[in-house]
Amino acid sequence: MADSRVADGVLSRLPGAAGPSGSGADPAAGSGPGDGLFGRATPWERLRDGLRAYRLIVAMWIRSTMAYRASFLMTALGNFAVTGFDFVTILLMFSHVDALGGYSLPEIAFLYGTSTAAFGVADLVMGSMDRLGARVRDGTLDTLLVRPVPVLVQVAADRFALRRAGRLLQGLMVLGYALAALDIDWTVLRVVLLPVMVISGAVIFSAVFVAGAGFQFWAQDASQVQNSFTYGGTTLLQYPPTIFAKDLVRGVTFVVPLAFVNWLPALYVLGREDPLGLPSWVAFLSPVVALGCCVLAGWAWRSGLRAYRSTGS
């Protein structure tokens, strides 16, 4: 309850919010539940105000976290260490072999770093989405519907965990090692593709978080299904596609397009051939795929939100 009151106070600073409960806005004014005061705004204004609301809620949770700095430091270091065990496992493998699926340690470190960095950004920004099922079950989602802020913004920013930055930092460190160890023939396209790969990958993972949350409106207890595509997906992408069956590679390319997070762009950067024989220009489709994933995730989210029925309690 205390968290709810603090959140109401923060959101009351938004334009058009008359009070802690958002009584200055009509929750049904938008094109869906929870759109609140953004209902009559243009799409760009809705985006701007939604981002502002996200920033305010995140800032509230960061201030709360930094009130206990020693605790934050220990949890952040713990998160950094725990996620680092994944790469330690890879190092242990290479203490017995010289290559894995035809890839050297620096090449796999490149795959690991790009996958972990992309997922680290998405997990930091959207990682709270997997709590939606619990909110649907216990009825606390209803409190978000009456606030003058899109529900998606509130759920994504809820209990923002700055400690998750440890995963992002660890991924960037491994990526830095890979770039230093690899002898890559850098061209303009390869240089541009590297940041595009990480950013597009973060957007794709974020879309999977949102789509999974939309599914939880019906399933209510499907966070583990969502995690199999997010946390499981980033683990899959840390290893080369050559060690997996081609049917699996086709599935994460054409069905759930996680291969566009790093596999396809990384193969181009590393000068490797695609195991499915796809043309090299496919490596540059990550931004297009990310946009398509956002559209589908938005549809899944709004469909789930419209189908939501309160617990009645």
XYZ file of C-alpha atoms in Angstrom:
313
model
C 0.000 0.000 0.000
C 2.845 2.391 0.813
C 4.370 1.800 -2.627
C 0.989 2.509 -4.220
C 0.624 5.822 -2.362
C 4.138 6.910 -3.338
C 3.483 6.004 -6.973
C 0.235 7.972 -6.909
C 2.130 10.981 -5.572
C 4.733 10.754 -8.303
C 2.141 10.355 -11.065
C 0.146 13.307 -9.760
C 2.969 15.510 -11.088
C 1.947 14.683 -14.647
C -0.067 17.237 -16.606
C -3.787 16.721 -16.196
C -3.552 14.558 -13.084
C -5.769 16.279 -10.552
C -5.037 14.078 -7.612
C -3.314 10.953 -6.324
C -5.905 8.679 -7.891
C -5.710 10.415 -11.252
C -9.199 11.906 -10.893
C -8.267 14.668 -13.331
C -8.390 12.218 -16.228
C -10.942 9.882 -17.611
C -9.436 6.354 -17.558
C -11.664 5.384 -20.458
C -10.687 8.358 -22.590
C -8.014 6.506 -24.555
C -8.306 3.765 -27.078
C -7.924 1.176 -24.373
C -8.036 0.794 -20.587
C -5.461 2.726 -18.669
C -4.714 5.260 -21.381
C -5.881 8.054 -19.098
C -4.988 11.631 -19.938
C -3.154 10.538 -23.100
C -6.399 9.581 -24.830
C -6.894 12.845 -26.751
C -3.222 13.435 -27.522
C -1.457 12.722 -30.786
C 0.636 9.530 -30.955
C 3.865 11.493 -30.551
C 2.493 13.353 -27.526
C 1.361 10.069 -26.019
C 4.820 8.632 -26.536
C 6.497 11.698 -25.041
C 4.248 11.766 -21.985
C 4.499 8.009 -21.551
C 8.288 8.226 -21.523
C 8.091 11.068 -19.018
C 5.858 8.979 -16.756
C 8.274 6.063 -17.076
C 11.169 8.347 -16.133
C 9.336 9.656 -13.066
C 8.468 6.176 -11.782
C 11.978 4.872 -12.443
C 13.498 7.871 -10.668
C 11.291 7.132 -7.655
C 12.536 3.530 -7.466
C 16.170 4.582 -7.969
C 15.890 7.040 -5.068
C 14.375 4.279 -2.969
C 17.190 1.912 -3.923
C 19.969 4.405 -3.257
C 18.637 5.058 0.246
C 20.359 1.749 1.097
C 23.547 2.050 -0.908
C 25.426 -0.800 0.746
C 22.543 -3.150 0.027
C 22.367 -1.943 -3.580
C 26.102 -2.405 -4.061
C 26.013 -5.967 -2.730
C 23.006 -6.974 -4.851
C 24.498 -5.367 -7.971
C 27.802 -7.155 -7.454
C 25.910 -10.383 -6.784
C 23.961 -9.971 -10.025
C 27.216 -9.268 -11.874
C 28.851 -12.390 -10.415
C 25.896 -14.727 -10.945
C 25.449 -13.763 -14.591
C 29.215 -14.025 -15.054
C 29.073 -17.741 -14.259
C 27.631 -18.278 -17.747
C 30.861 -17.085 -19.303
C 32.919 -18.997 -16.753
C 31.158 -22.119 -18.037
C 32.285 -21.270 -21.564
C 35.859 -20.757 -20.329
C 35.761 -24.179 -18.678
C 34.629 -25.727 -21.973
C 37.558 -24.156 -23.787
C 39.975 -25.532 -21.220
C 39.240 -28.907 -22.872
C 38.560 -27.956 -26.508
C 40.055 -25.515 -28.995
C 36.803 -24.699 -30.788
C 33.067 -25.122 -30.250
C 31.024 -25.676 -33.400
C 33.977 -24.354 -35.393
C 34.091 -21.096 -33.388
C 37.053 -19.924 -31.311
C 36.783 -18.515 -27.795
C 36.944 -14.846 -28.927
C 34.209 -15.493 -31.510
C 31.926 -17.080 -28.926
C 32.790 -14.237 -26.545
C 31.535 -11.889 -29.267
C 28.251 -13.801 -29.490
C 28.016 -13.893 -25.700
C 28.748 -10.181 -25.303
C 26.288 -8.975 -27.929
C 23.507 -11.263 -26.679
C 24.047 -10.400 -23.008
C 24.367 -6.667 -23.670
C 21.161 -6.585 -25.731
C 19.259 -8.626 -23.179
C 20.777 -6.603 -20.330
C 19.255 -3.403 -21.721
C 15.848 -5.056 -22.216
C 15.922 -6.690 -18.783
C 16.823 -3.394 -17.136
C 14.074 -1.461 -18.903
C 11.295 -4.067 -19.237
C 12.249 -6.859 -16.839
C 9.359 -6.116 -14.477
C 6.831 -7.251 -17.080
C 6.979 -10.835 -15.807
C 5.207 -9.714 -12.606
C 2.011 -8.956 -14.482
C 0.570 -12.430 -13.924
C 0.773 -11.986 -10.151
C -0.991 -8.612 -10.418
C -3.775 -10.165 -12.493
C -4.235 -12.979 -9.980
C -4.334 -10.820 -6.851
C -6.320 -7.965 -8.400
C -3.708 -5.238 -7.854
C -3.721 -4.494 -11.588
C -6.989 -2.638 -10.991
C -5.115 0.135 -9.156
C -3.056 0.784 -12.297
C -6.129 1.133 -14.487
C -7.418 4.229 -12.682
C -4.162 6.172 -12.874
C -3.665 8.724 -15.683
C -0.780 6.781 -17.213
C -0.733 3.868 -19.694
C -0.722 0.545 -17.874
C 2.231 -0.659 -19.946
C 4.373 2.197 -18.634
C 3.422 1.473 -15.037
C 4.032 -2.266 -15.261
C 7.378 -1.822 -17.044
C 8.654 0.709 -14.499
C 7.223 -1.038 -11.434
C 9.944 -1.898 -8.888
C 12.668 -0.829 -11.304
C 15.750 -2.847 -10.292
C 18.952 -0.911 -10.916
C 20.930 -3.975 -9.813
C 20.122 -5.521 -13.208
C 22.712 -3.180 -14.681
C 25.260 -5.729 -13.447
C 24.250 -8.082 -16.275
C 24.629 -5.298 -18.839
C 28.060 -4.311 -17.513
C 29.247 -7.904 -17.550
C 28.087 -8.369 -21.143
C 29.845 -5.196 -22.275
C 33.069 -6.309 -20.589
C 33.020 -9.661 -22.415
C 32.206 -7.859 -25.669
C 35.173 -5.558 -25.091
C 37.445 -8.567 -24.622
C 36.110 -10.149 -27.815
C 36.678 -7.013 -29.876
C 40.226 -6.753 -28.565
C 41.017 -10.416 -29.233
C 39.398 -10.757 -32.672
C 41.123 -9.784 -35.896
C 38.107 -8.351 -37.725
C 38.402 -6.639 -41.079
C 36.487 -3.542 -40.026
C 34.513 -1.810 -42.740
C 32.006 1.010 -42.427
C 29.134 -1.477 -42.590
C 30.610 -3.665 -39.858
C 31.274 -0.679 -37.604
C 27.712 0.579 -38.012
C 26.219 -2.885 -37.628
C 27.719 -3.462 -34.169
C 25.699 -0.829 -32.220
C 22.670 -1.416 -34.453
C 22.824 -5.104 -33.521
C 22.811 -4.408 -29.776
C 20.077 -1.762 -29.936
C 17.847 -3.800 -32.245
C 18.419 -6.867 -30.098
C 17.349 -4.952 -27.002
C 14.167 -3.851 -28.789
C 13.408 -7.423 -29.899
C 13.852 -8.760 -26.358
C 11.699 -5.896 -25.012
C 8.971 -6.825 -27.492
C 9.124 -10.431 -26.287
C 8.725 -9.186 -22.698
C 5.623 -7.194 -23.697
C 4.111 -9.993 -25.790
C 4.673 -12.434 -22.939
C 2.981 -10.049 -20.523
C 0.033 -9.768 -22.905
C -0.290 -13.566 -22.841
C -0.401 -13.476 -19.034
C -3.743 -11.661 -19.117
C -5.200 -15.004 -20.167
C -2.757 -17.514 -18.661
C -2.148 -15.521 -15.422
C 0.688 -17.835 -14.387
C 2.820 -17.954 -17.521
C 5.919 -16.065 -16.403
C 8.051 -19.184 -16.900
C 6.819 -19.504 -20.481
C 7.859 -15.895 -21.033
C 11.220 -16.520 -19.360
C 11.932 -19.428 -21.687
C 12.005 -16.969 -24.602
C 13.784 -14.126 -22.768
C 16.305 -15.615 -20.342
C 16.363 -18.869 -22.309
C 16.708 -16.977 -25.568
C 19.740 -15.011 -24.480
C 21.435 -18.209 -23.293
C 20.749 -19.836 -26.659
C 22.239 -16.892 -28.546
C 25.441 -17.015 -26.516
C 26.477 -20.113 -28.458
C 27.089 -20.477 -32.213
C 24.184 -21.642 -34.401
C 26.323 -24.451 -35.806
C 25.941 -26.542 -32.637
C 22.141 -26.609 -32.890
C 19.846 -28.561 -35.189
C 18.818 -26.658 -38.301
C 15.144 -26.954 -37.368
C 15.843 -25.043 -34.159
C 17.823 -22.413 -36.065
C 14.925 -22.038 -38.517
C 12.515 -21.661 -35.598
C 14.440 -18.780 -34.003
C 14.877 -17.169 -37.420
C 11.413 -17.372 -38.969
C 9.023 -18.061 -36.036
C 10.408 -16.264 -32.978
C 13.074 -14.130 -34.680
C 15.668 -14.146 -31.917
C 18.376 -14.908 -34.488
C 18.168 -11.242 -35.533
C 19.331 -10.215 -32.051
C 22.906 -11.269 -32.747
C 23.327 -14.480 -34.753
C 22.702 -13.091 -38.230
C 24.406 -9.701 -37.721
C 27.319 -11.319 -35.861
C 27.904 -13.807 -38.671
C 28.343 -10.872 -41.057
C 30.716 -9.051 -38.704
C 32.757 -12.217 -38.137
C 32.780 -13.094 -41.847
C 30.979 -16.387 -41.262
C 28.446 -18.081 -43.524
C 24.899 -18.547 -42.346
C 24.106 -22.243 -41.658
C 20.748 -21.827 -43.415
C 22.379 -20.335 -46.495
C 20.602 -16.966 -46.165
C 22.056 -14.046 -48.177
C 24.400 -11.636 -46.362
C 21.991 -8.671 -46.602
C 19.672 -10.425 -44.123
C 22.136 -9.355 -41.401
C 20.939 -5.763 -41.841
C 17.249 -6.557 -41.271
C 17.463 -6.471 -37.464
C 15.925 -2.966 -37.174
C 13.067 -3.971 -39.492
C 12.459 -7.173 -37.522
C 12.598 -5.197 -34.265
C 9.927 -2.814 -35.572
C 7.741 -5.736 -36.643
C 8.153 -7.361 -33.220
C 7.061 -4.105 -31.557
C 3.921 -3.970 -33.699
C 3.009 -7.566 -32.853
C 3.838 -7.074 -29.176
C 1.666 -3.953 -29.064
C -1.216 -5.887 -30.605
C -0.775 -8.730 -28.090
C -0.647 -6.285 -25.190
C -3.742 -4.320 -26.186
C -5.679 -7.505 -26.932
C -4.824 -8.864 -23.509
C -5.641 -5.600 -21.748
C -9.008 -5.327 -23.452
C -9.822 -8.914 -22.474
C -8.884 -8.322 -18.827
C -11.629 -8.797 -16.269
C -11.138 -7.756 -12.682
C -11.032 -10.389 -9.958
C -14.069 -8.678 -8.463
C -12.538 -8.609 -4.996
